[in-house]
Short mmCIF file of C-alpha atoms and ligand atoms in Angstrom, two decimals:
data_model
loop_
_atom_site.label_atom_id
_atom_site.label_comp_id
_atom_site.label_asym_id
_atom_site.label_seq_id
_atom_site.Cartn_x
_atom_site.Cartn_y
_atom_site.Cartn_z
CA MET A 1 22.74 -34.35 7.63
CA ASN A 2 21.18 -31.27 6.11
CA LEU A 3 18.77 -32.65 3.53
CA TRP A 4 17.52 -29.34 2.14
CA THR A 5 19.96 -26.63 1.09
CA VAL A 6 18.25 -23.26 1.23
CA ALA A 7 19.16 -20.66 -1.41
CA ARG A 8 21.57 -17.96 -0.33
CA ARG A 9 19.00 -15.27 -1.14
CA MET A 10 16.99 -16.46 1.87
CA ASP A 11 19.85 -15.52 4.22
CA GLY A 12 18.56 -12.79 6.48
CA MET A 13 14.99 -13.05 5.13
CA LYS A 14 12.63 -13.05 8.08
CA PRO A 15 8.88 -12.82 8.51
CA SER A 16 7.85 -9.15 8.32
CA ALA A 17 8.02 -7.47 11.72
CA LEU A 18 4.50 -6.31 11.02
CA ARG A 19 3.08 -9.81 10.55
CA GLU A 20 4.65 -10.86 13.85
CA ILE A 21 3.01 -7.95 15.64
CA LEU A 22 -0.31 -8.67 13.95
CA ARG A 23 -0.18 -12.21 15.30
CA ILE A 24 0.06 -10.94 18.88
CA THR A 25 -2.67 -8.42 18.29
CA GLU A 26 -5.16 -10.96 16.99
CA ARG A 27 -6.04 -11.56 20.65
CA PRO A 28 -9.66 -10.42 21.02
CA ASP A 29 -8.88 -8.44 24.18
CA VAL A 30 -6.34 -6.22 22.38
CA LEU A 31 -7.48 -2.89 20.91
CA SER A 32 -5.27 -3.03 17.86
CA MET A 33 -4.21 0.09 16.02
CA ALA A 34 -1.47 -1.99 14.35
CA GLY A 35 -2.90 -3.61 11.21
CA GLY A 36 -4.39 -1.66 8.33
CA LEU A 37 -7.35 -4.02 7.94
CA PRO A 38 -10.10 -2.40 5.85
CA ALA A 39 -13.46 -2.21 7.65
CA SER A 40 -15.26 -5.47 6.87
CA GLU A 41 -18.61 -3.65 7.19
CA GLY A 42 -17.60 -1.91 3.95
CA PHE A 43 -17.40 -5.14 1.94
CA ALA A 44 -20.08 -5.44 -0.73
CA VAL A 45 -21.12 -8.92 0.39
CA ASN A 46 -24.56 -9.09 -1.20
CA GLU A 47 -23.37 -7.61 -4.48
CA LEU A 48 -20.43 -10.02 -4.61
CA ARG A 49 -22.70 -12.98 -3.87
CA ALA A 50 -25.05 -11.97 -6.69
CA ALA A 51 -22.08 -11.41 -9.02
CA CYS A 52 -20.72 -14.93 -8.31
CA GLU A 53 -24.12 -16.34 -9.18
CA ALA A 54 -24.42 -14.24 -12.34
CA VAL A 55 -20.94 -15.15 -13.60
CA LEU A 56 -21.44 -18.85 -12.99
CA CYS A 57 -24.84 -18.82 -14.73
CA ARG A 58 -23.74 -16.74 -17.70
CA GLU A 59 -20.28 -18.08 -18.54
CA PRO A 60 -19.36 -20.99 -16.27
CA ALA A 61 -16.80 -22.58 -18.61
CA ALA A 62 -14.78 -19.42 -19.25
CA ALA A 63 -14.98 -18.31 -15.63
CA LEU A 64 -13.52 -21.60 -14.45
CA GLN A 65 -11.00 -22.08 -17.29
CA TYR A 66 -7.39 -20.90 -17.61
CA GLY A 67 -7.21 -17.35 -18.94
CA PRO A 68 -4.72 -14.88 -20.42
CA SER A 69 -1.69 -13.90 -18.31
CA GLU A 70 -2.35 -10.18 -18.96
CA GLY A 71 -5.71 -10.48 -17.25
CA TRP A 72 -9.29 -10.62 -18.51
CA ALA A 73 -9.69 -8.00 -21.25
CA PRO A 74 -12.87 -6.30 -19.91
CA LEU A 75 -11.27 -5.86 -16.47
CA ARG A 76 -8.11 -4.42 -18.05
CA ALA A 77 -10.28 -2.02 -20.02
CA TRP A 78 -12.16 -1.00 -16.86
CA VAL A 79 -8.90 -0.27 -15.04
CA ALA A 80 -7.56 1.78 -17.96
CA ALA A 81 -10.77 3.83 -18.19
CA HIS A 82 -10.84 4.32 -14.40
CA LEU A 83 -7.26 5.63 -14.42
CA ARG A 84 -7.82 7.83 -17.48
CA ALA A 85 -10.78 9.44 -15.69
CA ARG A 86 -8.26 10.42 -12.98
CA GLY A 87 -5.84 11.97 -15.45
CA ALA A 88 -3.41 9.06 -16.01
CA ARG A 89 -2.37 8.32 -19.59
CA VAL A 90 -3.13 4.63 -19.91
CA ASP A 91 -4.00 2.31 -22.77
CA GLU A 92 -5.63 -0.97 -21.74
CA GLY A 93 -2.76 -2.84 -23.44
CA GLN A 94 -0.47 -1.49 -20.71
CA VAL A 95 -2.55 -2.92 -17.85
CA LEU A 96 -1.39 -6.17 -16.25
CA ILE A 97 -3.86 -7.66 -13.75
CA THR A 98 -2.00 -8.95 -10.68
CA SER A 99 -2.82 -10.92 -7.56
CA GLY A 100 -2.90 -7.80 -5.37
CA SER A 101 -0.43 -4.98 -5.79
CA GLN A 102 1.92 -6.99 -3.59
CA GLN A 103 2.45 -9.32 -6.55
CA ALA A 104 3.22 -6.32 -8.75
CA LEU A 105 6.04 -5.43 -6.33
CA ASP A 106 7.41 -8.97 -6.62
CA LEU A 107 7.27 -8.89 -10.43
CA ILE A 108 9.03 -5.52 -10.47
CA GLY A 109 11.76 -6.97 -8.26
CA LYS A 110 12.18 -9.93 -10.61
CA VAL A 111 12.35 -7.78 -13.73
CA LEU A 112 14.38 -4.81 -12.50
CA ILE A 113 16.65 -5.85 -9.60
CA ASP A 114 19.98 -7.67 -9.98
CA PRO A 115 21.81 -8.70 -6.80
CA GLY A 116 23.62 -5.66 -5.40
CA ALA A 117 21.81 -3.18 -7.69
CA PRO A 118 20.86 0.10 -5.99
CA VAL A 119 17.15 0.79 -5.48
CA ALA A 120 15.88 4.05 -3.98
CA VAL A 121 13.01 4.27 -1.48
CA GLU A 122 11.46 6.99 0.66
CA LEU A 123 12.49 7.33 4.31
CA PRO A 124 10.32 5.76 5.69
CA THR A 125 8.66 3.41 3.16
CA TYR A 126 6.14 0.54 2.93
CA LEU A 127 7.55 -2.50 4.70
CA GLY A 128 5.91 -4.96 2.31
CA ALA A 129 7.74 -3.40 -0.63
CA LEU A 130 11.05 -3.88 1.14
CA GLN A 131 10.13 -7.49 1.83
CA ALA A 132 9.22 -8.08 -1.83
CA PHE A 133 12.39 -6.40 -3.14
CA ASP A 134 14.68 -8.01 -0.51
CA LEU A 135 14.48 -11.39 -2.26
CA PHE A 136 16.27 -9.89 -5.24
CA GLU A 137 19.06 -8.56 -3.00
CA PRO A 138 19.23 -4.86 -3.85
CA THR A 139 21.25 -2.29 -1.92
CA TYR A 140 18.88 0.39 -0.72
CA GLN A 141 19.37 4.13 -0.99
CA GLY A 142 17.10 6.15 1.29
CA VAL A 143 15.57 9.40 0.01
CA ALA A 144 15.05 12.09 2.65
CA THR A 145 11.47 13.35 2.99
CA ASP A 146 9.47 16.10 4.67
CA ALA A 147 5.74 16.50 5.33
CA HIS A 148 5.14 16.69 1.55
CA GLY A 149 7.07 13.61 0.49
CA PRO A 150 10.52 13.04 -1.01
CA LEU A 151 12.80 16.09 -1.24
CA PRO A 152 13.51 16.70 -4.94
CA GLY A 153 17.05 17.81 -4.05
CA ALA A 154 17.75 14.46 -2.38
CA LEU A 155 17.46 12.72 -5.77
CA ALA A 156 20.71 14.43 -6.81
CA GLU A 157 22.56 12.43 -4.15
CA LEU A 158 21.42 9.03 -5.42
CA ASP A 159 23.72 6.56 -7.14
CA PRO A 160 23.14 7.17 -10.89
CA ALA A 161 22.87 3.39 -11.29
CA CYS A 162 19.64 3.28 -9.19
CA ARG A 163 17.17 1.03 -10.99
CA PHE A 164 14.16 3.01 -9.79
CA LEU A 165 12.70 5.08 -6.97
CA TYR A 166 9.71 3.44 -5.24
CA LEU A 167 7.17 5.85 -3.76
CA VAL A 168 3.63 6.06 -2.40
CA PRO A 169 2.39 9.62 -3.14
CA ASN A 170 -1.19 9.19 -1.81
CA PHE A 171 -1.66 8.79 1.96
CA GLN A 172 1.57 6.88 2.28
CA ASN A 173 1.95 3.73 4.32
CA PRO A 174 3.24 4.36 7.01
CA THR A 175 3.16 8.19 7.30
CA GLY A 176 -0.28 8.95 5.85
CA ARG A 177 1.18 11.92 3.98
CA LEU A 178 0.00 13.23 0.62
CA MET A 179 2.35 14.69 -1.99
CA PRO A 180 0.99 18.05 -3.18
CA HIS A 181 0.92 18.76 -6.90
CA GLU A 182 3.96 21.06 -6.90
CA ARG A 183 6.06 18.42 -5.14
CA ARG A 184 4.96 15.80 -7.70
CA GLU A 185 6.10 18.07 -10.50
CA ALA A 186 9.42 18.78 -8.78
CA VAL A 187 10.14 15.10 -8.03
CA VAL A 188 9.23 14.06 -11.58
CA ALA A 189 11.42 16.84 -13.03
CA ALA A 190 14.35 15.76 -10.84
CA ALA A 191 13.87 12.08 -11.69
CA ARG A 192 13.47 12.76 -15.40
CA GLY A 193 16.59 14.92 -15.36
CA ARG A 194 18.61 12.05 -13.90
CA GLY A 195 16.99 9.31 -16.01
CA LEU A 196 15.65 7.69 -12.81
CA PRO A 197 12.43 5.70 -13.40
CA LEU A 198 9.68 5.80 -10.76
CA VAL A 199 7.48 3.06 -9.32
CA GLU A 200 4.30 4.74 -8.05
CA ASP A 201 2.26 2.56 -5.68
CA ASP A 202 -1.28 3.84 -5.14
CA PRO A 203 -3.53 1.53 -3.11
CA TYR A 204 -5.00 4.37 -1.00
CA GLY A 205 -5.81 7.14 -3.53
CA GLU A 206 -9.59 6.55 -3.42
CA LEU A 207 -9.68 6.82 0.37
CA TRP A 208 -9.53 10.62 0.53
CA CYS A 209 -11.32 12.47 3.29
CA ASP A 210 -11.93 15.94 1.91
CA ALA A 211 -10.72 16.18 -1.70
CA PRO A 212 -9.33 13.77 -4.30
CA PRO A 213 -5.52 13.66 -4.51
CA PRO A 214 -3.64 15.51 -7.28
CA VAL A 215 -3.00 13.69 -10.58
CA SER A 216 -0.61 10.77 -10.46
CA LEU A 217 3.10 10.93 -11.27
CA GLN A 218 2.30 8.61 -14.18
CA ALA A 219 0.22 11.38 -15.76
CA LEU A 220 3.23 13.70 -15.57
CA TRP A 221 5.73 11.24 -17.08
CA PRO A 222 4.07 8.19 -18.71
CA GLN A 223 7.28 6.61 -20.09
CA GLY A 224 9.15 6.94 -16.82
CA VAL A 225 6.55 5.81 -14.27
CA MET A 226 5.07 2.42 -13.46
CA LEU A 227 1.72 2.78 -11.65
CA LEU A 228 0.34 0.15 -9.26
CA GLY A 229 -3.19 -0.08 -7.90
CA SER A 230 -5.44 -2.47 -6.03
CA PHE A 231 -9.02 -3.45 -5.27
CA SER A 232 -7.96 -4.39 -1.72
CA LYS A 233 -8.80 -1.12 -0.02
CA THR A 234 -11.87 -0.24 -2.10
CA LEU A 235 -13.62 -3.64 -2.52
CA ALA A 236 -11.93 -6.28 -0.33
CA PRO A 237 -8.35 -7.49 0.18
CA GLY A 238 -9.38 -11.16 0.15
CA LEU A 239 -10.20 -10.88 -3.56
CA ARG A 240 -6.43 -10.51 -4.16
CA LEU A 241 -6.75 -8.39 -7.28
CA GLY A 242 -4.67 -5.43 -8.28
CA TRP A 243 -2.99 -4.01 -11.37
CA LEU A 244 0.22 -2.68 -12.76
CA VAL A 245 0.46 -0.15 -15.58
CA ALA A 246 3.78 -0.36 -17.36
CA PRO A 247 5.32 1.55 -20.26
CA PRO A 248 5.09 -0.63 -23.43
CA THR A 249 8.87 -1.21 -23.43
CA LEU A 250 8.66 -3.02 -20.09
CA PHE A 251 5.27 -4.69 -20.37
CA GLN A 252 6.44 -7.89 -22.11
CA LYS A 253 9.10 -8.55 -19.47
CA LEU A 254 6.60 -8.16 -16.65
CA LEU A 255 4.16 -10.37 -18.50
CA VAL A 256 6.73 -13.17 -18.77
CA ALA A 257 7.45 -12.84 -15.03
CA LYS A 258 3.71 -12.97 -14.26
CA GLN A 259 3.29 -16.06 -16.45
CA ALA A 260 6.14 -17.80 -14.64
CA ALA A 261 4.79 -16.83 -11.23
CA ASP A 262 1.16 -18.01 -11.47
CA LEU A 263 0.08 -18.16 -15.15
CA HIS A 264 -2.65 -15.58 -14.45
CA SER A 265 -4.81 -14.16 -11.67
CA ALA A 266 -8.03 -16.09 -10.99
CA SER A 267 -10.39 -15.99 -14.02
CA PHE A 268 -13.43 -16.34 -11.79
CA THR A 269 -12.50 -13.53 -9.38
CA GLN A 270 -11.66 -11.17 -12.24
CA ARG A 271 -15.12 -11.70 -13.72
CA VAL A 272 -16.87 -11.33 -10.38
CA VAL A 273 -15.05 -8.08 -9.68
CA HIS A 274 -15.79 -6.79 -13.17
CA GLU A 275 -19.45 -7.67 -12.67
CA VAL A 276 -19.75 -5.55 -9.51
CA LEU A 277 -17.71 -2.74 -11.06
CA SER A 278 -19.95 -2.57 -14.13
CA GLN A 279 -22.96 -2.30 -11.83
CA GLY A 280 -21.38 0.83 -10.37
CA VAL A 281 -20.89 -0.71 -6.92
CA LEU A 282 -17.63 1.14 -6.29
CA ALA A 283 -19.09 4.52 -7.18
CA GLN A 284 -22.11 3.81 -4.95
CA ARG A 285 -20.12 2.62 -1.95
CA LEU A 286 -17.03 4.82 -1.91
CA PRO A 287 -18.77 7.93 -0.51
CA ALA A 288 -19.96 5.97 2.55
CA LEU A 289 -16.55 4.36 3.00
CA ARG A 290 -14.84 7.75 2.84
CA GLN A 291 -17.31 9.15 5.34
CA ARG A 292 -16.73 6.24 7.68
CA TYR A 293 -12.95 6.56 7.54
CA ARG A 294 -13.14 10.34 7.89
CA GLY A 295 -15.13 9.87 11.12
CA GLN A 296 -12.55 7.43 12.47
CA ARG A 297 -9.68 9.69 11.43
CA ASP A 298 -11.30 12.64 13.20
CA ALA A 299 -11.88 10.49 16.29
CA MET A 300 -8.20 9.55 16.39
CA HIS A 301 -7.09 13.15 15.89
CA ALA A 302 -9.38 14.25 18.74
CA ALA A 303 -8.14 11.43 20.99
CA LEU A 304 -4.48 12.21 20.30
CA THR A 305 -5.12 15.88 21.04
CA ARG A 306 -7.07 15.07 24.22
CA HIS A 307 -4.84 12.42 25.76
CA LEU A 308 -1.23 12.62 24.61
CA PRO A 309 1.41 14.38 26.72
CA PRO A 310 3.22 17.45 25.34
CA GLY A 311 6.08 16.77 22.94
CA CYS A 312 4.18 14.27 20.75
CA GLU A 313 3.93 15.27 17.08
CA TRP A 314 1.63 14.18 14.27
CA GLN A 315 -0.07 15.50 11.16
CA LEU A 316 -3.73 15.07 10.29
CA PRO A 317 -3.69 12.66 7.31
CA ALA A 318 -5.87 13.80 4.39
CA GLY A 319 -6.94 10.21 3.71
CA GLY A 320 -5.77 6.61 3.79
CA MET A 321 -5.59 4.58 6.98
CA PHE A 322 -2.70 5.79 9.14
CA PHE A 323 -1.40 8.39 11.58
CA TRP A 324 2.35 8.63 12.02
CA LEU A 325 3.14 9.63 15.56
CA ARG A 326 6.47 10.98 16.79
CA LEU A 327 7.00 10.55 20.52
CA PRO A 328 8.90 13.04 22.69
CA PRO A 329 12.73 13.01 22.66
CA GLY A 330 14.22 10.00 24.41
CA CYS A 331 11.25 7.67 23.70
CA ASP A 332 11.68 4.39 21.84
CA ALA A 333 8.46 3.07 20.29
CA GLN A 334 9.79 -0.49 19.93
CA ALA A 335 10.70 -0.61 23.63
CA LEU A 336 7.17 0.53 24.56
CA LEU A 337 5.43 -2.27 22.66
CA PRO A 338 5.49 -4.98 25.38
CA ALA A 339 3.92 -2.54 27.89
CA ALA A 340 1.37 -1.59 25.25
CA VAL A 341 0.34 -5.20 24.61
CA GLU A 342 0.20 -5.70 28.39
CA ALA A 343 -2.20 -2.74 28.54
CA GLY A 344 -4.31 -4.29 25.77
CA ILE A 345 -3.32 -2.05 22.85
CA ALA A 346 -1.03 -2.44 19.85
CA PHE A 347 0.70 -0.21 17.31
CA VAL A 348 3.51 -0.69 14.81
CA PRO A 349 6.91 0.74 15.80
CA GLY A 350 8.29 2.95 13.04
CA ALA A 351 11.94 1.86 12.88
CA PRO A 352 11.50 -1.12 10.46
CA PHE A 353 10.03 1.21 7.83
CA PHE A 354 13.42 2.92 7.37
CA VAL A 355 16.21 1.42 5.21
CA GLN A 356 18.66 3.73 6.97
CA ALA A 357 18.74 6.15 9.92
CA PRO A 358 15.62 4.74 11.64
CA ASP A 359 13.76 7.15 13.89
CA PRO A 360 13.05 5.16 17.09
CA ARG A 361 10.55 7.80 18.25
CA CYS A 362 8.05 7.05 15.46
CA LEU A 363 5.12 4.67 15.39
CA ARG A 364 2.20 3.94 13.07
CA LEU A 365 -1.42 3.96 14.22
CA SER A 366 -4.23 2.64 12.02
CA PHE A 367 -7.60 4.34 12.47
CA VAL A 368 -9.75 2.11 10.23
CA THR A 369 -10.23 -1.00 12.34
CA LEU A 370 -11.58 0.34 15.67
CA SER A 371 -14.74 2.30 16.46
CA ALA A 372 -14.51 5.92 17.63
CA SER A 373 -14.93 4.95 21.30
CA GLN A 374 -12.35 2.16 21.01
CA ILE A 375 -9.94 4.61 19.37
CA ASP A 376 -10.40 7.01 22.28
CA GLU A 377 -9.77 4.25 24.81
CA GLY A 378 -6.76 2.89 22.85
CA VAL A 379 -5.12 6.32 22.66
CA ARG A 380 -5.89 6.95 26.35
CA ARG A 381 -4.04 3.74 27.25
CA LEU A 382 -1.13 4.73 24.98
CA ALA A 383 -0.92 8.07 26.77
CA CYS A 384 -0.86 6.30 30.17
CA ILE A 385 2.11 4.21 29.02
CA LEU A 386 3.93 7.30 27.76
CA ARG A 387 3.43 9.01 31.12
CA GLY A 388 5.02 5.89 32.68
N1 PMP B 1 1.35 -1.18 -1.29
C1 PMP B 1 1.09 -0.54 -0.14
C2 PMP B 1 1.64 0.83 0.06
C3 PMP B 1 0.30 -1.16 0.84
O1 PMP B 1 0.07 -0.51 1.99
C4 PMP B 1 -0.22 -2.45 0.60
C5 PMP B 1 -1.09 -3.19 1.60
N2 PMP B 1 -0.93 -2.94 2.90
C6 PMP B 1 0.09 -3.08 -0.61
C7 PMP B 1 0.86 -2.41 -1.54
C8 PMP B 1 -0.38 -4.47 -0.94
O2 PMP B 1 -1.76 -4.52 -1.11
P1 PMP B 1 -2.52 -5.63 -1.94
O3 PMP B 1 -1.56 -6.70 -2.33
O4 PMP B 1 -3.57 -6.13 -1.00
O5 PMP B 1 -3.09 -4.93 -3.12
#
């Protein structure tokens, strides 16, 4: 007898391919370029410890009590000011504090996706967004891209009923690419012309190597763009705090979905994060974090150039955490993975990041977890496998 009947929406839902790979690569002997785990040396441990102490001394009852579903007002105000300083047009009343930006993706799915509704995504796109949206059973429409992001002309081919286009303009996961300003303007103009709203996910924007990214899509079209952000890559992912900026017309719906999901994000953590932010910890630490990641990025670029056989293609990412590597014709990244793990390295095959027309030659390499010498050794082993 089958005691539990599982909802139909779970048909075909499987653990993310990425999580499965990460499980294998947790072995200490594996040099993993698979997961995008922020460098733990960058975590502000002492500052966070002092902030916990300060919050519990100053306002223990409020910090440990239920709080508003929108988020704690001073943290919402900090996020709004932070985004305004980067050109976005945000009032603090539009900021919803979420449990990581992953929760924002889930709330967007709940509020905007009916079963069978078309949703547009970049080719390739962030796997975790697909996993979040999958539960609401959309039909995906892939948007063709080049080195600068989605092709504005490709928006003309989308089903006019598309609920939104999801994109990651800054140092995209998985490709690492950055949308230049002109492309942002062209994509926004095309989307606005078709009445296609945009969901702009920006967890990596602060991790630039040489220059800050151009202004966000939200700044170009405030009513038509929802903007997501996170403290995961700048402070620490274990805090599970992010935000969503929504146009006022949509905010109440998202708030109801947030309330139903978890009432609110942790009162205590919000105060602790606000405490370190108001001490300027982010501003103090980001330059060193950027320098660290730039060094690792340069080490990976040098290693790829030194070791890889001819026919491999990649671009130098201007920030973020990832290289997107295209192997020579005839290669299949997925098929190479067992040999890679055997050789003590790991990467993420690119095919699962595509909702259609997967490119089996692509793979994602993270440069933030390993040291420069480990990166060199990891890429050397990858090159050995490619040479057969
Ligand atoms: N969006 C993108 C593009 C990501 O790469 C990630 C994390 N890998 C997330 C959202 C989720 O991040 P978090 O929930 O930790 O904020």
